[in-house]
Short mmCIF file of C-alpha atoms in Angstrom, two decimals:
data_model
loop_
_atom_site.label_atom_id
_atom_site.label_comp_id
_atom_site.label_asym_id
_atom_site.label_seq_id
_atom_site.Cartn_x
_atom_site.Cartn_y
_atom_site.Cartn_z
CA MET A 1 32.07 26.68 12.86
CA LEU A 2 30.43 29.49 11.03
CA ASN A 3 30.84 33.12 11.87
CA LEU A 4 28.48 34.85 10.87
CA LYS A 5 28.02 39.11 11.05
CA SER A 6 24.03 39.30 11.02
CA PRO A 7 21.66 38.18 13.95
CA MET A 8 19.77 35.30 12.90
CA VAL A 9 16.44 35.00 14.53
CA VAL A 10 15.20 30.95 14.33
CA VAL A 11 11.80 30.36 14.17
CA SER A 12 10.01 26.54 14.88
CA ASN A 13 7.10 24.98 16.65
CA ARG A 14 9.42 24.24 20.05
CA LEU A 15 12.01 25.88 21.72
CA PRO A 16 15.50 23.97 21.53
CA PHE A 17 14.40 22.37 25.07
CA VAL A 18 11.45 21.79 26.93
CA LEU A 19 10.64 23.49 29.94
CA LYS A 20 9.64 21.30 32.94
CA ARG A 21 8.67 21.49 36.29
CA ASN A 22 10.69 19.96 38.83
CA GLU A 23 10.04 18.45 42.44
CA ASN A 24 9.39 21.80 43.54
CA GLY A 25 7.84 23.36 41.35
CA GLU A 26 10.93 25.02 39.52
CA LEU A 27 11.18 25.12 36.30
CA GLN A 28 14.07 23.59 34.34
CA ARG A 29 15.45 22.80 31.20
CA LYS A 30 14.95 20.08 29.15
CA GLN A 31 17.50 19.25 26.43
CA SER A 32 16.40 18.52 22.68
CA ALA A 33 18.90 16.02 20.79
CA GLY A 34 17.82 16.80 17.44
CA GLY A 35 20.52 17.52 14.44
CA LEU A 36 18.34 20.80 14.04
CA VAL A 37 19.21 22.32 17.75
CA THR A 38 22.74 20.64 17.45
CA ALA A 39 23.93 22.59 14.26
CA VAL A 40 21.54 25.59 14.52
CA ALA A 41 21.65 26.59 18.36
CA PRO A 42 25.30 26.95 18.42
CA VAL A 43 25.64 29.45 15.79
CA VAL A 44 22.44 31.53 17.31
CA ILE A 45 24.48 31.54 20.38
CA GLN A 46 27.92 33.13 18.50
CA CYS A 47 25.64 35.48 16.49
CA GLY A 48 23.49 36.96 19.29
CA GLY A 49 20.86 35.35 17.94
CA LEU A 50 17.61 34.75 19.37
CA TRP A 51 15.21 31.38 19.31
CA VAL A 52 11.58 31.79 19.12
CA GLY A 53 9.46 28.82 20.32
CA TRP A 54 6.59 27.23 22.24
CA PRO A 55 8.38 26.37 25.25
CA GLY A 56 6.52 22.68 25.63
CA ILE A 57 4.87 23.61 28.73
CA HIS A 58 1.57 25.23 29.08
CA MET A 59 2.25 28.06 31.73
CA ASP A 60 -0.54 29.70 34.10
CA ASP A 61 2.13 32.38 34.24
CA PRO A 62 3.29 33.39 30.51
CA HIS A 63 5.52 36.13 32.22
CA GLN A 64 7.52 33.85 34.75
CA SER A 65 10.57 33.95 32.88
CA VAL A 66 12.16 31.48 30.73
CA PRO A 67 15.52 30.13 33.22
CA GLU A 68 19.52 30.32 32.47
CA SER A 69 20.78 26.48 31.98
CA ASP A 70 21.92 24.51 34.10
CA PRO A 71 25.90 24.80 34.40
CA GLY A 72 26.00 21.32 34.69
CA ASP A 73 24.54 20.99 31.05
CA MET A 74 26.58 19.91 27.96
CA GLY A 75 23.76 20.20 25.02
CA PRO A 76 24.05 22.67 22.47
CA SER A 77 22.27 24.89 23.70
CA ALA A 78 23.40 25.17 26.76
CA GLY A 79 25.11 28.81 26.45
CA LEU A 80 21.46 29.96 24.53
CA LYS A 81 21.01 32.73 27.03
CA SER A 82 17.02 33.61 28.98
CA GLU A 83 17.33 36.59 27.50
CA GLN A 84 18.21 35.09 23.36
CA VAL A 85 14.92 32.85 23.84
CA VAL A 86 11.36 33.69 22.50
CA PRO A 87 8.64 32.07 24.13
CA VAL A 88 5.10 31.47 22.37
CA HIS A 89 2.31 31.28 25.09
CA VAL A 90 -0.26 29.75 23.54
CA GLU A 91 -3.31 28.50 25.12
CA GLU A 92 -3.78 25.10 26.00
CA GLN A 93 -7.21 24.04 23.18
CA LEU A 94 -5.71 26.48 20.67
CA PHE A 95 -2.78 24.92 20.73
CA ASP A 96 -4.38 20.90 20.61
CA ASP A 97 -6.42 22.67 17.84
CA TYR A 98 -3.74 24.05 15.56
CA TYR A 99 -0.78 20.74 16.21
CA ASN A 100 -3.23 17.88 16.60
CA GLY A 101 -5.87 19.17 14.26
CA CYS A 102 -4.11 20.66 11.14
CA CYS A 103 -0.81 20.17 11.21
CA ASN A 104 -1.24 16.69 12.37
CA ALA A 105 -4.42 15.30 11.29
CA THR A 106 -4.15 17.27 8.01
CA PHE A 107 -0.75 18.81 7.11
CA TRP A 108 1.24 15.90 8.09
CA PRO A 109 -0.92 13.02 5.79
CA LEU A 110 -1.43 15.28 3.23
CA PHE A 111 2.18 15.79 2.64
CA HIS A 112 3.13 12.34 2.97
CA SER A 113 0.87 11.64 -0.32
CA MET A 114 -2.06 9.76 2.12
CA PRO A 115 -5.09 11.92 1.01
CA ASP A 116 -7.42 9.32 2.58
CA ARG A 117 -5.72 9.83 6.26
CA ALA A 118 -6.01 13.67 6.05
CA VAL A 119 -9.15 15.50 7.70
CA PHE A 120 -10.42 18.54 6.06
CA VAL A 121 -12.89 19.93 8.94
CA ALA A 122 -15.28 22.41 6.67
CA ASP A 123 -14.96 25.39 8.11
CA MET A 124 -11.46 24.68 8.85
CA TRP A 125 -10.38 27.94 6.13
CA GLU A 126 -13.62 28.35 5.14
CA VAL A 127 -13.77 31.63 6.77
CA ARG A 128 -11.43 33.55 4.81
CA MET A 129 -10.06 36.51 7.47
CA GLU A 130 -8.09 38.90 6.45
CA PHE A 131 -4.86 39.86 7.61
CA GLY A 132 -6.01 42.31 10.73
CA LEU A 133 -8.67 40.31 11.47
CA VAL A 134 -6.65 37.68 12.44
CA ARG A 135 -4.62 40.13 14.29
CA SER A 136 -6.86 41.28 15.88
CA ALA A 137 -8.15 37.29 16.97
CA ALA A 138 -4.52 36.86 17.88
CA CYS A 139 -4.19 39.87 19.70
CA LEU A 140 -7.54 38.68 21.80
CA ILE A 141 -5.84 35.31 23.19
CA LEU A 142 -2.15 37.33 23.26
CA SER A 143 -3.78 39.71 25.99
CA ALA A 144 -3.79 36.49 28.48
CA PHE A 145 -0.43 36.83 28.03
CA ASP A 146 -0.63 40.97 28.26
CA CYS A 147 -0.49 42.26 24.73
CA SER A 148 1.83 45.50 25.85
CA MET A 149 4.47 44.43 22.68
CA LEU A 150 1.08 46.00 20.41
CA GLY A 151 -0.15 48.47 22.38
CA LEU A 152 -2.87 46.78 23.25
CA GLY A 153 -4.80 47.02 26.54
CA LEU A 154 -7.82 44.20 26.62
CA ALA A 155 -9.28 41.77 29.15
CA ILE A 156 -8.58 38.01 29.36
CA VAL A 157 -10.85 36.66 26.78
CA ASN A 158 -11.91 32.89 25.93
CA MET A 159 -12.34 32.34 22.23
CA SER A 160 -12.65 29.29 20.14
CA LEU A 161 -12.35 29.06 16.36
CA PRO A 162 -12.26 26.80 13.97
CA ARG A 163 -8.61 24.64 12.94
CA GLY A 164 -8.07 26.22 10.37
CA GLN A 165 -8.27 29.58 12.21
CA SER A 166 -6.57 28.31 14.82
CA TYR A 167 -3.64 27.40 12.55
CA SER A 168 -3.54 31.17 11.34
CA THR A 169 -4.00 32.70 14.78
CA VAL A 170 -1.19 30.32 16.37
CA ASN A 171 1.28 31.31 13.52
CA VAL A 172 0.47 34.86 13.65
CA MET A 173 1.14 34.50 17.70
CA PHE A 174 4.52 33.48 16.60
CA ALA A 175 4.84 36.00 13.74
CA TYR A 176 4.24 39.21 16.08
CA GLN A 177 6.77 38.10 18.89
CA THR A 178 9.07 37.70 15.94
CA VAL A 179 8.46 41.28 15.19
CA ASP A 180 9.11 42.19 18.90
CA ALA A 181 11.75 40.56 18.95
CA LEU A 182 13.26 42.06 15.76
CA LYS A 183 11.92 45.22 17.17
CA LYS A 184 14.11 44.83 20.45
CA MET A 185 17.25 43.71 18.27
CA LYS A 186 16.98 47.03 16.61
CA MET A 187 16.66 49.38 19.20
CA LYS A 188 19.96 47.13 20.60
CA ASN A 189 22.28 47.34 17.59
CA GLN A 190 21.07 51.47 17.24
CA GLU A 191 24.87 52.01 17.71
CA GLY A 192 26.65 51.21 14.75
CA GLU A 193 26.30 49.83 11.26
CA GLU A 194 22.94 48.17 11.47
CA ARG A 195 22.82 44.71 10.25
CA ILE A 196 19.70 43.10 8.38
CA PRO A 197 18.58 40.22 10.86
CA LEU A 198 18.06 36.66 8.51
CA VAL A 199 14.72 35.20 9.98
CA TRP A 200 14.99 31.47 9.74
CA ILE A 201 11.33 29.42 10.05
CA HIS A 202 11.26 26.12 10.27
CA ASP A 203 8.66 23.54 9.04
CA TYR A 204 5.04 22.42 8.43
CA HIS A 205 3.71 24.09 11.54
CA LEU A 206 4.94 27.55 9.93
CA MET A 207 3.99 27.47 6.69
CA LEU A 208 1.99 30.95 7.09
CA ALA A 209 4.17 33.01 9.60
CA ALA A 210 6.60 34.51 6.98
CA ASN A 211 3.37 36.71 5.09
CA TYR A 212 2.72 38.28 8.79
CA ILE A 213 5.84 39.07 9.17
CA ARG A 214 6.90 40.22 5.83
CA GLN A 215 3.69 42.43 6.60
CA GLU A 216 3.65 43.81 10.28
CA CYS A 217 7.55 44.09 9.53
CA GLU A 218 6.43 46.94 6.10
CA GLU A 219 4.25 48.42 8.38
CA GLN A 220 6.45 49.02 11.60
CA ASN A 221 9.58 50.00 8.88
CA LEU A 222 11.95 46.97 9.89
CA GLN A 223 14.10 45.35 7.84
CA CYS A 224 14.92 41.65 7.92
CA LYS A 225 15.20 38.94 5.29
CA LEU A 226 13.05 35.74 5.88
CA GLY A 227 14.10 31.95 4.98
CA PHE A 228 11.93 28.84 4.74
CA PHE A 229 12.72 25.17 5.38
CA LEU A 230 10.52 22.35 5.19
CA HIS A 231 11.46 19.20 6.76
CA ILE A 232 8.56 16.88 5.20
CA PRO A 233 8.35 16.07 1.73
CA PHE A 234 6.33 18.41 -0.22
CA PRO A 235 3.70 16.59 -2.21
CA PRO A 236 2.83 16.85 -6.46
CA TRP A 237 0.30 18.70 -7.80
CA ASP A 238 -2.74 15.91 -8.08
CA ILE A 239 -2.08 15.93 -4.12
CA PHE A 240 -1.31 19.49 -2.99
CA ARG A 241 -4.65 20.75 -4.88
CA LEU A 242 -7.27 18.43 -2.37
CA PHE A 243 -6.24 20.86 -0.03
CA PRO A 244 -9.34 23.42 -0.54
CA TRP A 245 -6.86 26.33 0.34
CA ASP A 246 -4.05 24.96 -1.25
CA ASN A 247 -3.12 28.90 -2.46
CA GLU A 248 -3.14 30.34 1.34
CA VAL A 249 -0.39 27.81 2.40
CA LEU A 250 1.53 28.25 -1.40
CA GLN A 251 0.92 32.28 -0.82
CA GLY A 252 2.29 31.76 2.96
CA ILE A 253 5.29 29.96 2.19
CA LEU A 254 5.96 32.42 -0.71
CA GLY A 255 6.28 35.14 1.49
CA ASN A 256 9.59 34.08 2.06
CA ASP A 257 12.79 35.08 -0.13
CA LEU A 258 14.43 31.62 0.28
CA VAL A 259 12.43 28.34 0.45
CA GLY A 260 14.97 25.18 1.19
CA PHE A 261 13.25 21.42 0.65
CA HIS A 262 15.57 18.24 1.21
CA ILE A 263 15.49 17.05 -2.61
CA GLU A 264 14.93 18.37 -6.31
CA ASP A 265 11.57 16.44 -6.27
CA TYR A 266 9.89 18.19 -4.27
CA CYS A 267 11.38 21.92 -5.25
CA ARG A 268 10.16 20.92 -8.32
CA ASN A 269 6.55 19.49 -7.20
CA PHE A 270 6.23 23.38 -5.15
CA LEU A 271 7.69 25.09 -8.58
CA ASP A 272 4.41 23.13 -9.81
CA CYS A 273 1.93 24.29 -7.84
CA CYS A 274 2.95 27.83 -7.63
CA GLN A 275 2.56 27.83 -11.42
CA ARG A 276 -0.91 26.08 -11.79
CA ARG A 277 -2.52 27.36 -8.61
CA LEU A 278 -1.59 31.16 -8.55
CA GLY A 279 -0.35 31.38 -11.89
CA CYS A 280 3.20 32.82 -10.56
CA ARG A 281 5.84 32.40 -13.45
CA VAL A 282 8.80 30.10 -12.44
CA ASP A 283 12.16 29.37 -13.63
CA ARG A 284 12.78 25.36 -13.51
CA VAL A 285 16.45 25.93 -14.74
CA HIS A 286 17.27 28.21 -11.56
CA ASN A 287 14.25 27.23 -9.49
CA LEU A 288 12.99 30.85 -9.15
CA VAL A 289 9.62 31.72 -8.49
CA ASP A 290 8.23 35.16 -9.14
CA VAL A 291 5.50 36.98 -7.08
CA ALA A 292 4.23 39.93 -6.47
CA GLY A 293 7.41 41.87 -7.67
CA ARG A 294 9.92 39.75 -5.48
CA THR A 295 11.71 37.03 -6.91
CA VAL A 296 11.95 33.89 -4.33
CA LYS A 297 14.71 31.42 -4.16
CA VAL A 298 14.04 27.94 -4.11
CA ARG A 299 16.92 24.92 -2.84
CA ALA A 300 17.72 21.73 -3.07
CA LEU A 301 19.41 21.54 0.51
CA PRO A 302 19.35 17.64 1.79
CA ILE A 303 19.95 17.59 5.46
CA GLY A 304 22.54 15.56 7.44
CA ILE A 305 23.51 14.13 10.52
CA PRO A 306 26.23 15.22 13.65
CA TYR A 307 28.42 12.49 12.31
CA LYS A 308 31.06 12.76 14.62
CA ARG A 309 28.85 12.06 17.49
CA PHE A 310 27.37 9.31 16.38
CA GLU A 311 30.65 7.67 15.54
CA GLU A 312 31.79 8.36 18.34
CA MET A 313 28.88 6.95 20.79
CA ALA A 314 29.29 3.82 18.21
CA ASN A 315 32.74 3.84 19.57
CA ALA A 316 32.60 3.94 23.44
CA ALA A 317 29.28 1.76 23.90
CA PRO A 318 29.40 -1.33 24.82
CA ARG A 319 28.15 -4.39 23.12
CA ALA A 320 24.38 -4.59 23.09
CA LEU A 321 24.03 -7.71 21.26
CA GLN A 322 24.99 -10.55 22.51
CA SER A 323 23.68 -13.31 20.34
CA SER A 324 25.31 -15.21 18.09
CA GLN A 325 22.24 -14.81 15.64
CA GLN A 326 22.51 -12.19 12.45
CA ILE A 327 20.19 -8.55 13.72
CA VAL A 328 18.27 -7.20 11.49
CA LEU A 329 17.33 -3.79 12.96
CA GLY A 330 14.54 -1.15 12.15
CA VAL A 331 14.29 2.21 13.94
CA ASP A 332 11.30 4.22 13.44
CA ARG A 333 8.82 6.45 15.56
CA LEU A 334 5.40 4.46 15.37
CA ASP A 335 4.19 6.21 12.34
CA TYR A 336 1.59 5.38 9.62
CA THR A 337 4.27 6.96 7.28
CA LYS A 338 6.82 4.36 8.35
CA GLY A 339 5.31 1.07 6.58
CA LEU A 340 5.76 -0.74 10.03
CA VAL A 341 2.93 -3.68 9.11
CA ASN A 342 4.78 -3.81 5.72
CA ARG A 343 7.77 -4.38 7.33
CA ILE A 344 7.13 -7.68 9.25
CA ARG A 345 5.39 -8.83 7.37
CA SER A 346 7.97 -8.64 4.41
CA PHE A 347 10.57 -10.58 6.97
CA GLU A 348 7.71 -13.18 7.83
CA ARG A 349 7.89 -13.86 4.13
CA PHE A 350 11.75 -13.66 4.60
CA LEU A 351 11.67 -16.09 6.79
CA GLU A 352 8.74 -18.12 4.50
CA LYS A 353 11.29 -18.01 1.24
CA HIS A 354 14.48 -19.12 3.38
CA PRO A 355 13.07 -21.72 6.33
CA GLU A 356 17.19 -22.19 6.32
CA TYR A 357 17.31 -18.93 8.98
CA LEU A 358 15.34 -20.17 11.06
CA GLY A 359 16.51 -19.39 14.24
CA LYS A 360 19.47 -18.01 12.95
CA VAL A 361 18.15 -14.12 12.14
CA ALA A 362 16.16 -12.04 14.11
CA LEU A 363 13.73 -8.79 13.74
CA LEU A 364 15.12 -6.23 16.25
CA GLN A 365 12.23 -3.62 15.59
CA VAL A 366 12.37 -0.15 17.57
CA ALA A 367 9.32 1.41 17.73
CA VAL A 368 9.12 5.31 20.05
CA PRO A 369 5.72 5.49 21.04
CA SER A 370 4.41 9.13 18.94
CA ARG A 371 1.18 10.94 19.14
CA THR A 372 0.18 8.37 22.05
CA ASP A 373 -3.16 10.07 22.53
CA VAL A 374 -4.35 10.14 18.92
CA LYS A 375 -7.01 6.84 17.94
CA GLU A 376 -5.01 6.05 14.91
CA TYR A 377 -2.07 5.88 16.33
CA GLN A 378 -3.53 3.65 18.84
CA GLN A 379 -5.31 1.29 16.62
CA LEU A 380 -1.47 1.09 14.41
CA LYS A 381 0.51 0.13 17.91
CA GLU A 382 -2.85 -2.68 18.07
CA GLN A 383 -2.10 -3.89 14.34
CA MET A 384 1.65 -4.09 15.38
CA ASP A 385 0.82 -6.30 18.58
CA LEU A 386 -0.89 -8.41 16.60
CA GLU A 387 1.12 -8.70 13.56
CA ILE A 388 3.90 -9.48 15.77
CA GLY A 389 2.50 -11.48 17.68
CA ARG A 390 1.18 -14.00 15.14
CA ILE A 391 4.76 -14.26 13.41
CA ASN A 392 6.01 -15.31 16.72
CA GLY A 393 3.34 -17.48 17.73
CA ARG A 394 4.10 -19.13 14.10
CA PHE A 395 8.02 -19.40 14.03
CA SER A 396 9.19 -18.80 17.18
CA THR A 397 10.78 -22.43 19.28
CA LEU A 398 11.94 -22.39 22.39
CA ASN A 399 15.02 -20.55 22.09
CA TRP A 400 14.64 -17.98 19.34
CA SER A 401 11.63 -15.45 18.71
CA PRO A 402 11.88 -13.72 15.18
CA ILE A 403 10.72 -10.46 15.87
CA ARG A 404 12.22 -8.54 18.91
CA TYR A 405 10.26 -5.52 19.75
CA ILE A 406 10.75 -2.89 21.51
CA TYR A 407 8.05 -0.45 22.12
CA GLY A 408 9.18 2.92 24.20
CA CYS A 409 12.62 5.34 23.76
CA ILE A 410 15.70 4.26 24.01
CA SER A 411 18.95 6.09 24.91
CA GLN A 412 21.57 7.66 21.95
CA ASP A 413 24.16 5.12 23.29
CA GLU A 414 22.10 2.41 23.10
CA LEU A 415 20.91 3.27 20.03
CA ALA A 416 24.20 3.22 18.93
CA ALA A 417 24.81 -0.03 19.75
CA TYR A 418 22.20 -1.64 17.92
CA TYR A 419 23.10 0.17 14.58
CA ARG A 420 27.04 -0.79 15.14
CA ASP A 421 26.17 -4.66 16.43
CA SER A 422 22.98 -4.79 13.69
CA SER A 423 23.74 -7.10 10.20
CA VAL A 424 21.68 -4.72 7.98
CA ALA A 425 19.74 -1.92 8.51
CA LEU A 426 15.90 -2.13 7.51
CA VAL A 427 14.41 1.76 6.47
CA THR A 428 11.40 1.27 4.48
CA PRO A 429 9.47 4.13 4.99
CA LEU A 430 5.98 4.51 2.79
CA ARG A 431 7.02 8.13 2.38
CA ASP A 432 9.56 10.38 4.27
CA GLY A 433 11.06 13.75 3.91
CA MET A 434 14.47 12.44 4.57
CA ASN A 435 14.79 10.25 7.08
CA LEU A 436 18.38 10.73 9.27
CA VAL A 437 18.18 6.66 10.50
CA ALA A 438 19.60 5.52 7.53
CA LYS A 439 22.26 7.84 7.70
CA GLU A 440 23.00 7.13 11.27
CA TYR A 441 23.02 3.65 10.76
CA VAL A 442 26.30 4.31 8.21
CA ALA A 443 27.86 6.34 10.87
CA CYS A 444 27.64 4.29 13.62
CA GLN A 445 29.35 1.14 11.23
CA VAL A 446 32.86 1.21 12.85
CA ASP A 447 33.67 -2.11 12.96
CA LYS A 448 32.48 -5.05 10.69
CA PRO A 449 30.00 -3.10 8.25
CA GLY A 450 26.53 -3.86 7.77
CA VAL A 451 24.29 -3.07 4.93
CA LEU A 452 21.57 -0.84 4.44
CA ILE A 453 18.02 -1.75 2.97
CA LEU A 454 16.53 2.08 1.74
CA SER A 455 12.85 2.51 0.74
CA PRO A 456 13.24 5.24 -2.29
CA PHE A 457 10.45 6.97 -1.27
CA ALA A 458 12.31 8.94 1.15
CA GLY A 459 14.46 11.46 0.71
CA ALA A 460 17.83 9.76 1.70
CA GLY A 461 16.70 7.45 -1.33
CA GLU A 462 18.33 10.15 -3.71
CA THR A 463 21.70 10.34 -2.78
CA MET A 464 22.31 6.96 -0.49
CA HIS A 465 23.26 5.22 -3.88
CA GLU A 466 24.95 2.23 -2.14
CA ALA A 467 21.99 1.18 -0.67
CA LEU A 468 20.03 -1.52 -1.46
CA LEU A 469 17.24 -0.08 -2.82
CA VAL A 470 13.54 -2.34 -2.13
CA ASN A 471 10.12 -0.80 -2.33
CA PRO A 472 8.02 -1.55 0.60
CA TYR A 473 5.10 -2.40 -0.84
CA GLU A 474 6.66 -5.11 -2.55
CA LEU A 475 6.69 -7.83 0.08
CA ASP A 476 8.81 -10.50 -1.49
CA ASP A 477 10.82 -7.72 -3.29
CA VAL A 478 12.15 -7.15 0.31
CA ALA A 479 12.74 -10.02 1.46
CA ASP A 480 14.34 -11.03 -1.72
CA THR A 481 16.94 -8.03 -0.61
CA LEU A 482 17.02 -8.96 2.95
CA HIS A 483 18.36 -12.47 1.67
CA ARG A 484 21.17 -10.63 -0.55
CA ALA A 485 21.86 -8.20 2.49
CA LEU A 486 22.71 -11.13 4.48
CA THR A 487 24.50 -13.42 1.92
CA MET A 488 26.64 -9.94 1.08
CA PRO A 489 29.93 -10.90 0.43
CA ILE A 490 32.87 -9.06 3.37
CA ASP A 491 34.59 -6.69 -0.07
CA GLU A 492 31.04 -6.00 -1.41
CA ARG A 493 29.98 -4.63 2.15
CA GLU A 494 33.62 -2.76 2.84
CA MET A 495 33.27 -1.43 -0.47
CA ARG A 496 29.24 0.21 -0.17
CA MET A 497 29.52 1.59 3.41
CA TYR A 498 33.02 3.48 2.48
CA HIS A 499 31.12 5.85 -0.01
CA LEU A 500 28.62 5.95 1.91
CA LYS A 501 30.32 6.63 5.39
CA LYS A 502 32.38 8.68 3.14
CA ARG A 503 29.41 10.94 1.74
CA GLU A 504 27.81 11.07 4.75
CA GLN A 505 30.41 12.53 6.83
CA THR A 506 31.11 15.36 4.57
CA MET A 507 27.04 16.60 3.91
CA ASN A 508 26.33 16.48 8.25
CA VAL A 509 24.67 18.90 9.50
CA ASP A 510 26.70 21.39 9.20
CA PHE A 511 27.21 20.90 5.97
CA TRP A 512 23.49 21.45 5.54
CA LEU A 513 23.40 24.73 8.18
CA THR A 514 26.72 26.09 6.21
CA SER A 515 24.47 25.79 2.63
CA PHE A 516 21.41 27.07 4.02
CA LEU A 517 23.72 30.27 4.63
CA LYS A 518 25.79 29.91 1.71
CA VAL A 519 22.61 30.46 0.04
CA SER A 520 21.41 32.73 2.39
CA ILE A 521 24.11 35.15 1.43
CA LYS A 522 23.26 34.96 -2.35
CA THR A 523 20.14 35.60 -1.87
CA PHE A 524 19.95 38.54 1.18
CA PRO A 525 22.95 40.73 -0.24
CA GLY A 526 23.19 42.22 3.21
CA HIS A 527 24.33 39.01 5.33
CA ASN A 528 28.04 38.22 4.75
CA VAL A 529 29.78 35.47 6.47
CA ILE A 530 33.19 35.61 7.75
CA GLY A 531 34.01 32.59 7.40
CA VAL A 532 33.91 28.80 7.99
CA HIS A 533 36.36 27.38 10.21
#
């Protein structure tokens, strides 16, 4: 556990929990189970920090206070008091334009090197708004939620902004709530030595926020240091340059003092874009960018998982797969980046090439619903349904179907049991920032070990060397590698899994958090860590 002297302000698209209304209409917290929350929330609690984010619900009365956690709540953010939570209330249409428009229709496919799927709206970033104008637009919207923090007495205004301006405006709204939190934090810490807070911004939703925070802090004589971590890939120059307003994104990210990516490839891509698009001086040996008289540090910091928690769940979970058949497991959000159609076609190719496995092996594919209101995702689900129906219709017998398909959410305990009981994990995204499924599978290998097949186009492929790497675009390659995995001798399986487990146990999510904060200490002299326990 890290013991920080300086407070930390985490800024993410969502809070570490979402707010829901119970049957009586009262607000309640619903915990999020992600690795970020598991690692970071306890540190925010310990250092008396703050968490800024959207509460997951559009509230008629944004002044309604965030409830404390339920007394029986044992989740990682349960100890986060309501006074440590800074909700950012965004009007529903504006949030939809920002989140489903800019973030997921443009940045998500572009940063995953699928520009043909990206939507570039003509007026998205065309109207170039100076910071003061963007701030004014944000204030007009914030007025509906009380702009008292800015000292403005404005009437409620309904505004319709182009999506690019929606992205900028929401980033400003997050920035202003962050600055307001920093002001309150400064007032609270008037007595004694002033400690410079670390503001840690997360992911592609908030790539412009740092610049706005920096400018406002300079105007209001506030001190803070800014860090950013991107949880998805950063694309190479020839892809990134397709975005017509790429310079604004780069300048926004460079508003931070420390920028973190999962792997070195993403760091190199970012440095290349800064040099070629902005003309920045870059140091490729030490991963530094000079901009506006400042030096921005860029680091590869691969995220891990809460290893011990998954290991404990795997040890405790009852057996989930009773069949004597060998199970090949896939677990993914239903997303076009995950290569699901390629995967099931590869399994079909495997059955064609190795008919001796008919009736003896099945693919269990868990697809978690995602962005179900988006047409492209609806079409992907329809395609999956058709392909699985076709393959099952072709090969099924009275007692066996080659593909078992679960479309829905499953519990963490059930997931751990599937991981543990599967002979092979097939993790074959077309592109992925890291992919934690591969790491979770390894953590759950507590009995006779299985085999991990992994795409090199996932960030995890850079460090998980003992996995069998396979190109998800080559169906025959996947089929042949699957056969190799199913016939691998036990001693080789044990050797590969031993090294995978050892690495993931060490480089877990706490290691990732510690690594970021240790780099931040060297970057920001005002931050000190007493110790790591």
